Coordinates of C-alpha atoms and ligand atoms in Angstrom, one line a residue:
X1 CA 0.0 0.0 0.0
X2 CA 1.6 3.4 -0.9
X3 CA 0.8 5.9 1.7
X4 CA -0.8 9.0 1.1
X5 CA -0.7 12.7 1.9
X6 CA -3.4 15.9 1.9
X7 CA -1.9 18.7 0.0
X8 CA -4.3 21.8 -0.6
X9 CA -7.3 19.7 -1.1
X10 CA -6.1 16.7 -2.7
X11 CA -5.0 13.1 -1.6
X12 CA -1.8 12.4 -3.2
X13 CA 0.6 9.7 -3.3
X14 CA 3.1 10.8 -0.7
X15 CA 5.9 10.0 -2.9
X16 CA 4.8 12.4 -5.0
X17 CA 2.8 15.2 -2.9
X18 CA 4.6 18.6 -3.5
X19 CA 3.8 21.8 -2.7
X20 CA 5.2 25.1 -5.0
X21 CA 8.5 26.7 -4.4
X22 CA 7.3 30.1 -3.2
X23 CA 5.1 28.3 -0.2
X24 CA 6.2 30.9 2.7
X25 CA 6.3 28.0 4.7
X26 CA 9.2 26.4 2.5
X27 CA 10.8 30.2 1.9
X28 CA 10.2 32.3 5.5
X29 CA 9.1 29.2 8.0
X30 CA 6.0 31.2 7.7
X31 CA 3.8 28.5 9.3
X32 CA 2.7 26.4 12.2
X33 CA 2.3 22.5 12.5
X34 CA 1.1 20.1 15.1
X35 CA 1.6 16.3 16.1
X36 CA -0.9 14.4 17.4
X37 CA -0.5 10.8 18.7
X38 CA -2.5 8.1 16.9
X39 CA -3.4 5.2 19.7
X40 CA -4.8 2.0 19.2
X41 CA -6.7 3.7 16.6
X42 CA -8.0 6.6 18.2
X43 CA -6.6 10.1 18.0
X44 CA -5.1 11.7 21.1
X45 CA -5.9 14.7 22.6
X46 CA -7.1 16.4 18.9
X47 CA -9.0 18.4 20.4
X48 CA -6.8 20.4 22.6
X49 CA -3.9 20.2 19.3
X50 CA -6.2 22.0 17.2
X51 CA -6.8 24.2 20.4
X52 CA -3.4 25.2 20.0
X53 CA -3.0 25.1 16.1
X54 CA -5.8 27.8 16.3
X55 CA -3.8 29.8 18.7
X56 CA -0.5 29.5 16.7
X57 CA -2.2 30.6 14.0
X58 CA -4.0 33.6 15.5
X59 CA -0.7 34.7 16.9
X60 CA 0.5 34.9 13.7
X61 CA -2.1 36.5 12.2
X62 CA -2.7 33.4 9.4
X63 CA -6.2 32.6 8.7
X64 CA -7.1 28.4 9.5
X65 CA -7.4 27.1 6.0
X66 CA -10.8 25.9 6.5
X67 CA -13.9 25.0 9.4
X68 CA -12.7 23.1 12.6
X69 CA -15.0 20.4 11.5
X70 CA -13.8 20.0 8.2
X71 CA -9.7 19.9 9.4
X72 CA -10.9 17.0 11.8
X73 CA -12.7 15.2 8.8
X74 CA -9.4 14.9 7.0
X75 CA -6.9 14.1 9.7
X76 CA -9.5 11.4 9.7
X77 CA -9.4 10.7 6.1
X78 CA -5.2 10.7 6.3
X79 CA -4.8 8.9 9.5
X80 CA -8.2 6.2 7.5
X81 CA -6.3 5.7 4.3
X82 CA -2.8 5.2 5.4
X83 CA -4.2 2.5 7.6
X84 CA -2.3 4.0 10.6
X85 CA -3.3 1.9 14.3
X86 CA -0.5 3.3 16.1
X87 CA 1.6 6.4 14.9
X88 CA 1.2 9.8 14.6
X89 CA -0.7 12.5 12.3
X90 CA 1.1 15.4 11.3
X91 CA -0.9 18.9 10.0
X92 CA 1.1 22.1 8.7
X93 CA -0.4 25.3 7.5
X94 CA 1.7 27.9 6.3
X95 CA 0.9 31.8 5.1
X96 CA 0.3 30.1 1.8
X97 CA 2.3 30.7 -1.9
X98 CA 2.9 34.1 -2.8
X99 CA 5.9 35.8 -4.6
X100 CA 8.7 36.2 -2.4
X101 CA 8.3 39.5 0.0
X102 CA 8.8 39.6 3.2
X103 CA 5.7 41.3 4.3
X104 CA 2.3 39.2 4.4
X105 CA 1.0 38.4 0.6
X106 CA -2.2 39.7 0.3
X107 CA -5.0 39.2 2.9
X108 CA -7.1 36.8 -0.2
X109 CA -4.3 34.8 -0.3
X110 CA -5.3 31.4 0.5
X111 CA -3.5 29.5 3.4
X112 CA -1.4 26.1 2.6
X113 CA -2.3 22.9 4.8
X114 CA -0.4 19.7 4.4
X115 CA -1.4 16.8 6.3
X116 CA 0.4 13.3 6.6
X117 CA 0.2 10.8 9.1
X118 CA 2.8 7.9 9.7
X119 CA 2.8 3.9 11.5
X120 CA 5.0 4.4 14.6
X121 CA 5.7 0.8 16.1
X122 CA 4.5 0.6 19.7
X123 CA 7.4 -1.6 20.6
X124 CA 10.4 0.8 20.1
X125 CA 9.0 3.5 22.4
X126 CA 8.0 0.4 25.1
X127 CA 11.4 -0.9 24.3
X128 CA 13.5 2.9 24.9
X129 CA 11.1 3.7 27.8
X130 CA 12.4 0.2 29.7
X131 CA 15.7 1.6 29.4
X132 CA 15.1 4.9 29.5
X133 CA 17.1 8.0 27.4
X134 CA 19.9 10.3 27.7
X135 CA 19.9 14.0 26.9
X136 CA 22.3 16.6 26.9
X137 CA 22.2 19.8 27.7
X138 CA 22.8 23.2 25.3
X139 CA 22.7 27.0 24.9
X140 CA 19.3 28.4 24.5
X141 CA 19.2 30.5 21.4
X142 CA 15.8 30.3 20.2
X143 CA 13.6 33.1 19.8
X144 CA 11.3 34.5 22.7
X145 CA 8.1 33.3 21.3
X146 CA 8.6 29.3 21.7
X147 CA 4.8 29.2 23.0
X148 CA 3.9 29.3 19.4
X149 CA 4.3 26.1 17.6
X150 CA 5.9 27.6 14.3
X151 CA 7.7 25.1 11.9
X152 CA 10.9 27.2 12.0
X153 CA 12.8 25.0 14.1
X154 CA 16.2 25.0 13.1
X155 CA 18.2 25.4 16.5
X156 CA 15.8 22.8 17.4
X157 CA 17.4 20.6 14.4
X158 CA 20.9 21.3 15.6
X159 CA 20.1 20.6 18.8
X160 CA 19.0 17.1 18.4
X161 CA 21.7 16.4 15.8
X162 CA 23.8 17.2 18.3
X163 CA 22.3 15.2 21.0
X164 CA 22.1 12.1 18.3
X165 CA 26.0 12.9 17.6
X166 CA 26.4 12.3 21.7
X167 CA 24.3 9.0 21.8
X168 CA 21.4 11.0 23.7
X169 CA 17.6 11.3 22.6
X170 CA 16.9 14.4 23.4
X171 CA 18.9 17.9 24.0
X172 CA 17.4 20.2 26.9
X173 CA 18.0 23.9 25.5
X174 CA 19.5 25.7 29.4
X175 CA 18.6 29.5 29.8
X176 CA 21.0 32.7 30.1
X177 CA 20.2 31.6 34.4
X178 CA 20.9 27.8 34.1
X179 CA 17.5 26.8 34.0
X180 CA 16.2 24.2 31.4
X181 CA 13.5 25.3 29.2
X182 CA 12.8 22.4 27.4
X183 CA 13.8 20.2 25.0
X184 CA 14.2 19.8 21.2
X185 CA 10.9 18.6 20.5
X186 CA 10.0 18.1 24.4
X187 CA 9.1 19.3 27.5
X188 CA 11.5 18.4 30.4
X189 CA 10.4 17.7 33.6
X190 CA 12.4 16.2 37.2
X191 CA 10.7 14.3 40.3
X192 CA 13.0 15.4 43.8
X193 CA 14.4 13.6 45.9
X194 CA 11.2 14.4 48.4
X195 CA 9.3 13.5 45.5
X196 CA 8.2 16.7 44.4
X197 CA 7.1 16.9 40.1
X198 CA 8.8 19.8 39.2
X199 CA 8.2 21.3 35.4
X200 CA 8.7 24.5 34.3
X201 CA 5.8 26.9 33.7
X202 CA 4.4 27.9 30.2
X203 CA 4.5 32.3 30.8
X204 CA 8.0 31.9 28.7
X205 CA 10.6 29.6 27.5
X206 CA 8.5 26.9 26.9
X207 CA 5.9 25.3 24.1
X208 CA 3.2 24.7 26.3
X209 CA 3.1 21.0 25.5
X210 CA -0.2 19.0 25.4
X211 CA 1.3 16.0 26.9
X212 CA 2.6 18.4 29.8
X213 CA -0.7 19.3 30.4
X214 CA -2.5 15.7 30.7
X215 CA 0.1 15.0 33.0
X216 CA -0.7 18.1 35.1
X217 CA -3.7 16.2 35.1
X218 CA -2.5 12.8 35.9
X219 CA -0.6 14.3 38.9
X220 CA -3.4 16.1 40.4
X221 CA -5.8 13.4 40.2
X222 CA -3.7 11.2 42.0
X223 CA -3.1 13.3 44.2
X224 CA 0.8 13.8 43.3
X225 CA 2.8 16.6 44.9
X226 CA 3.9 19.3 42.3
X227 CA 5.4 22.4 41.2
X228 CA 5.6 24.8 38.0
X229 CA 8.8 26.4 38.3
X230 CA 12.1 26.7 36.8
X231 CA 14.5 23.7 37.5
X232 CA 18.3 24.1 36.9
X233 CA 20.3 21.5 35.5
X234 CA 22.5 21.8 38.8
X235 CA 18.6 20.4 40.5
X236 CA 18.0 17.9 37.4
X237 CA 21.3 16.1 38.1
X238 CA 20.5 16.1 41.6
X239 CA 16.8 14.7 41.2
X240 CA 15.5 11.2 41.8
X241 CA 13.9 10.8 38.1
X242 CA 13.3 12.8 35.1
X243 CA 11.5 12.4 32.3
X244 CA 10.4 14.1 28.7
X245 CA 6.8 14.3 27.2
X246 CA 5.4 14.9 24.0
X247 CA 3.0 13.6 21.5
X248 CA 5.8 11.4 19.5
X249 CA 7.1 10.0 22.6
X250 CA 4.4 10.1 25.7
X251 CA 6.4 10.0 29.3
X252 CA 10.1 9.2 28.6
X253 CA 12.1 8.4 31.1
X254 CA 15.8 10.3 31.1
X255 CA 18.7 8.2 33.0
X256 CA 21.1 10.7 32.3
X257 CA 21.5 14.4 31.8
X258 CA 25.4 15.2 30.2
X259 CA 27.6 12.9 31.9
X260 CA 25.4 12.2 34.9
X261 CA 23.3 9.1 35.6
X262 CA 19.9 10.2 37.2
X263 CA 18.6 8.3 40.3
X264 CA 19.4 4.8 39.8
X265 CA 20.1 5.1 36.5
X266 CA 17.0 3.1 35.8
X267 CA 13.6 4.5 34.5
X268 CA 11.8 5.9 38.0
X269 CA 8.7 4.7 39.5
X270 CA 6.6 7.7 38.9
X271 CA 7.5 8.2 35.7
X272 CA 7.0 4.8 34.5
X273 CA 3.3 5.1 36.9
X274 CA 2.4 8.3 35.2
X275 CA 3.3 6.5 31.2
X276 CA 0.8 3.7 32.0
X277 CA -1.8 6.0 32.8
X278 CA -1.0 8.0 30.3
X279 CA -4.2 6.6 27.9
X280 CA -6.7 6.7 30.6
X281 CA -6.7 10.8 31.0
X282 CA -6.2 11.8 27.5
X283 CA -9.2 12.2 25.2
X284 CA -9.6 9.0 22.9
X285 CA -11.3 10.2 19.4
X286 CA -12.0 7.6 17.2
X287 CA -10.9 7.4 13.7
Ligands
PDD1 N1 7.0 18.4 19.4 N2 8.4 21.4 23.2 C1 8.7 21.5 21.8 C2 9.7 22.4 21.4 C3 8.0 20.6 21.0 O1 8.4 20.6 19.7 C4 7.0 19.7 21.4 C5 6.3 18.8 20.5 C6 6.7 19.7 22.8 C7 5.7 18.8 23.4 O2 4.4 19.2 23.0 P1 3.2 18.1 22.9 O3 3.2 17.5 24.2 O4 2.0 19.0 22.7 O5 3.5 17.2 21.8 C8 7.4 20.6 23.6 C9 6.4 17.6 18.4 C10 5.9 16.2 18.9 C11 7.3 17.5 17.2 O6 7.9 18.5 16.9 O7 7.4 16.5 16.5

């Protein structure tokens, strides 16, 4: 079966889906995106993704590309047609194709969406969460408005090559005041030794991750101690557990942060308790 792709109101053979050289997306990064989970054949949490894919755009001042409703029928459609169980759906919309100027196009021009959606095997993120990942730690130098979830994300790229380059999964971008922000594509969380869940808050510095916030959830309803405040990477070496979320990789356990083993050096209890309940407090939509 060959997979297949949405581009700008067709279904196209993804080998062959394009989209035209003066897309501001391709040009300026003049776009957003979102990632949503696809479990057991439901999607995850769409409606607080589309939530924020609203917001990115309205912060941006690009129109959505069509209804609510009718974006949700064609995730659907993708996610239906590539025959994806367990994997993710991915949506883009950029300022749409206009000749190059950096100023907006004009205000009729339509936006661009792209949709795909891809199988994910269940058993390599069971398999990396038994053992748990490393990250490292680097310079922050992205722009102040993280909170939006643009597809301009090349210190992001360089940052997880360079974790790759290091053997780690993740890299956690460290502030101007030695506090992590987040990761390359995550949010970065610690448990203390007195078992305290420690994450940073969303006002700055952050993408105010999804995930994070089901397991806000998670942690309140079971009655978890917490706290939304900077950590330092001084504390996060120090901690008991850490741990990573996000739509592509749920609650990852980290083991070490640089050159130092965390805890045990074994996935921790509450992270590993909060990634098996993970399913039970997200929204479940079904295909
Ligand atoms: N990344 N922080 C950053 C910078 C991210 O790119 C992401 C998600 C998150 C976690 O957000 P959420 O829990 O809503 O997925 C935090 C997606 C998965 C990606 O870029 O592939």
């Amino acid at each position: 079966m060959s997979r297949i792709a949405y581009v700008n109101g067709r279904y196209v053979r993804h080998a062959e889906a394009a989209v035209h050289i003066e897309d501001r997306g391709y040009q300026f990064a003049d776009g957003v995106y979102e990632v949503c989970e696809i479990w057991q054949g439901k999607i995850v949490d769409e409606r607080r993704h589309l939530d924020r894919l609203e917001r990115s755009l309205r912060e941006l001042s690009i129109r959505m590309p069509m209804s609510r409703a009718a974006l949700s029928q064609i995730l659907r459609q993708v996610v239906r047609k590539n025959l994806v169980r367990d994997g993710i759906v991915y949506m883009q919309v950029t300022r749409g194709v206009a000749r190059r100027d950096h100023v907006f196009p004009p205000a009729d021009t339509p936006p661009a969406l792209v949709i795909t959606a891809k199988p994910v095997r269940p058993a390599a993120g069971e398999k990396a969460a038994e053992q748990g990942v490393a990250v490292i730690t680097v310079p922050e130098n992205r722009w102040d408005r993280v909170d939006i979830k643009t597809v301009g994300l090349l210190p992001n790229v360089l940052a997880k090559q360079k974790a790759r380059e290091a053997g780690a999964k993740e890299a956690w971008f460290v502030d101007a005041d030695g506090m992590v922000t987040e990761g390359g594509s995550t949010n970065a969380w610690i448990v203390t030794r007195d078992n305290c869940l420690v994450t940073r808050p969303a006002q700055s510095g952050i993408l105010k991750g999804i995930t994070r916030q089901v397991v806000l959830d998670m942690i309140e309803r079971a009655g978890l101690t917490f706290d939304e405040r900077p950590f330092s990477v001084e504390e996060a070496r120090q901690a008991k557990e850490a741990f990573i979320t996000a739509a592509s990789t749920l609650v990852m356990p980290v083991v070490r942060v640089d050159d130092t083993t965390i805890g045990n050096g074994h996935p921790g209890e509450t992270t590993m308790e909060l990634r098996k309940m993970f399913h039970k407090v997200s929204e479940l939509s079904s295909v």
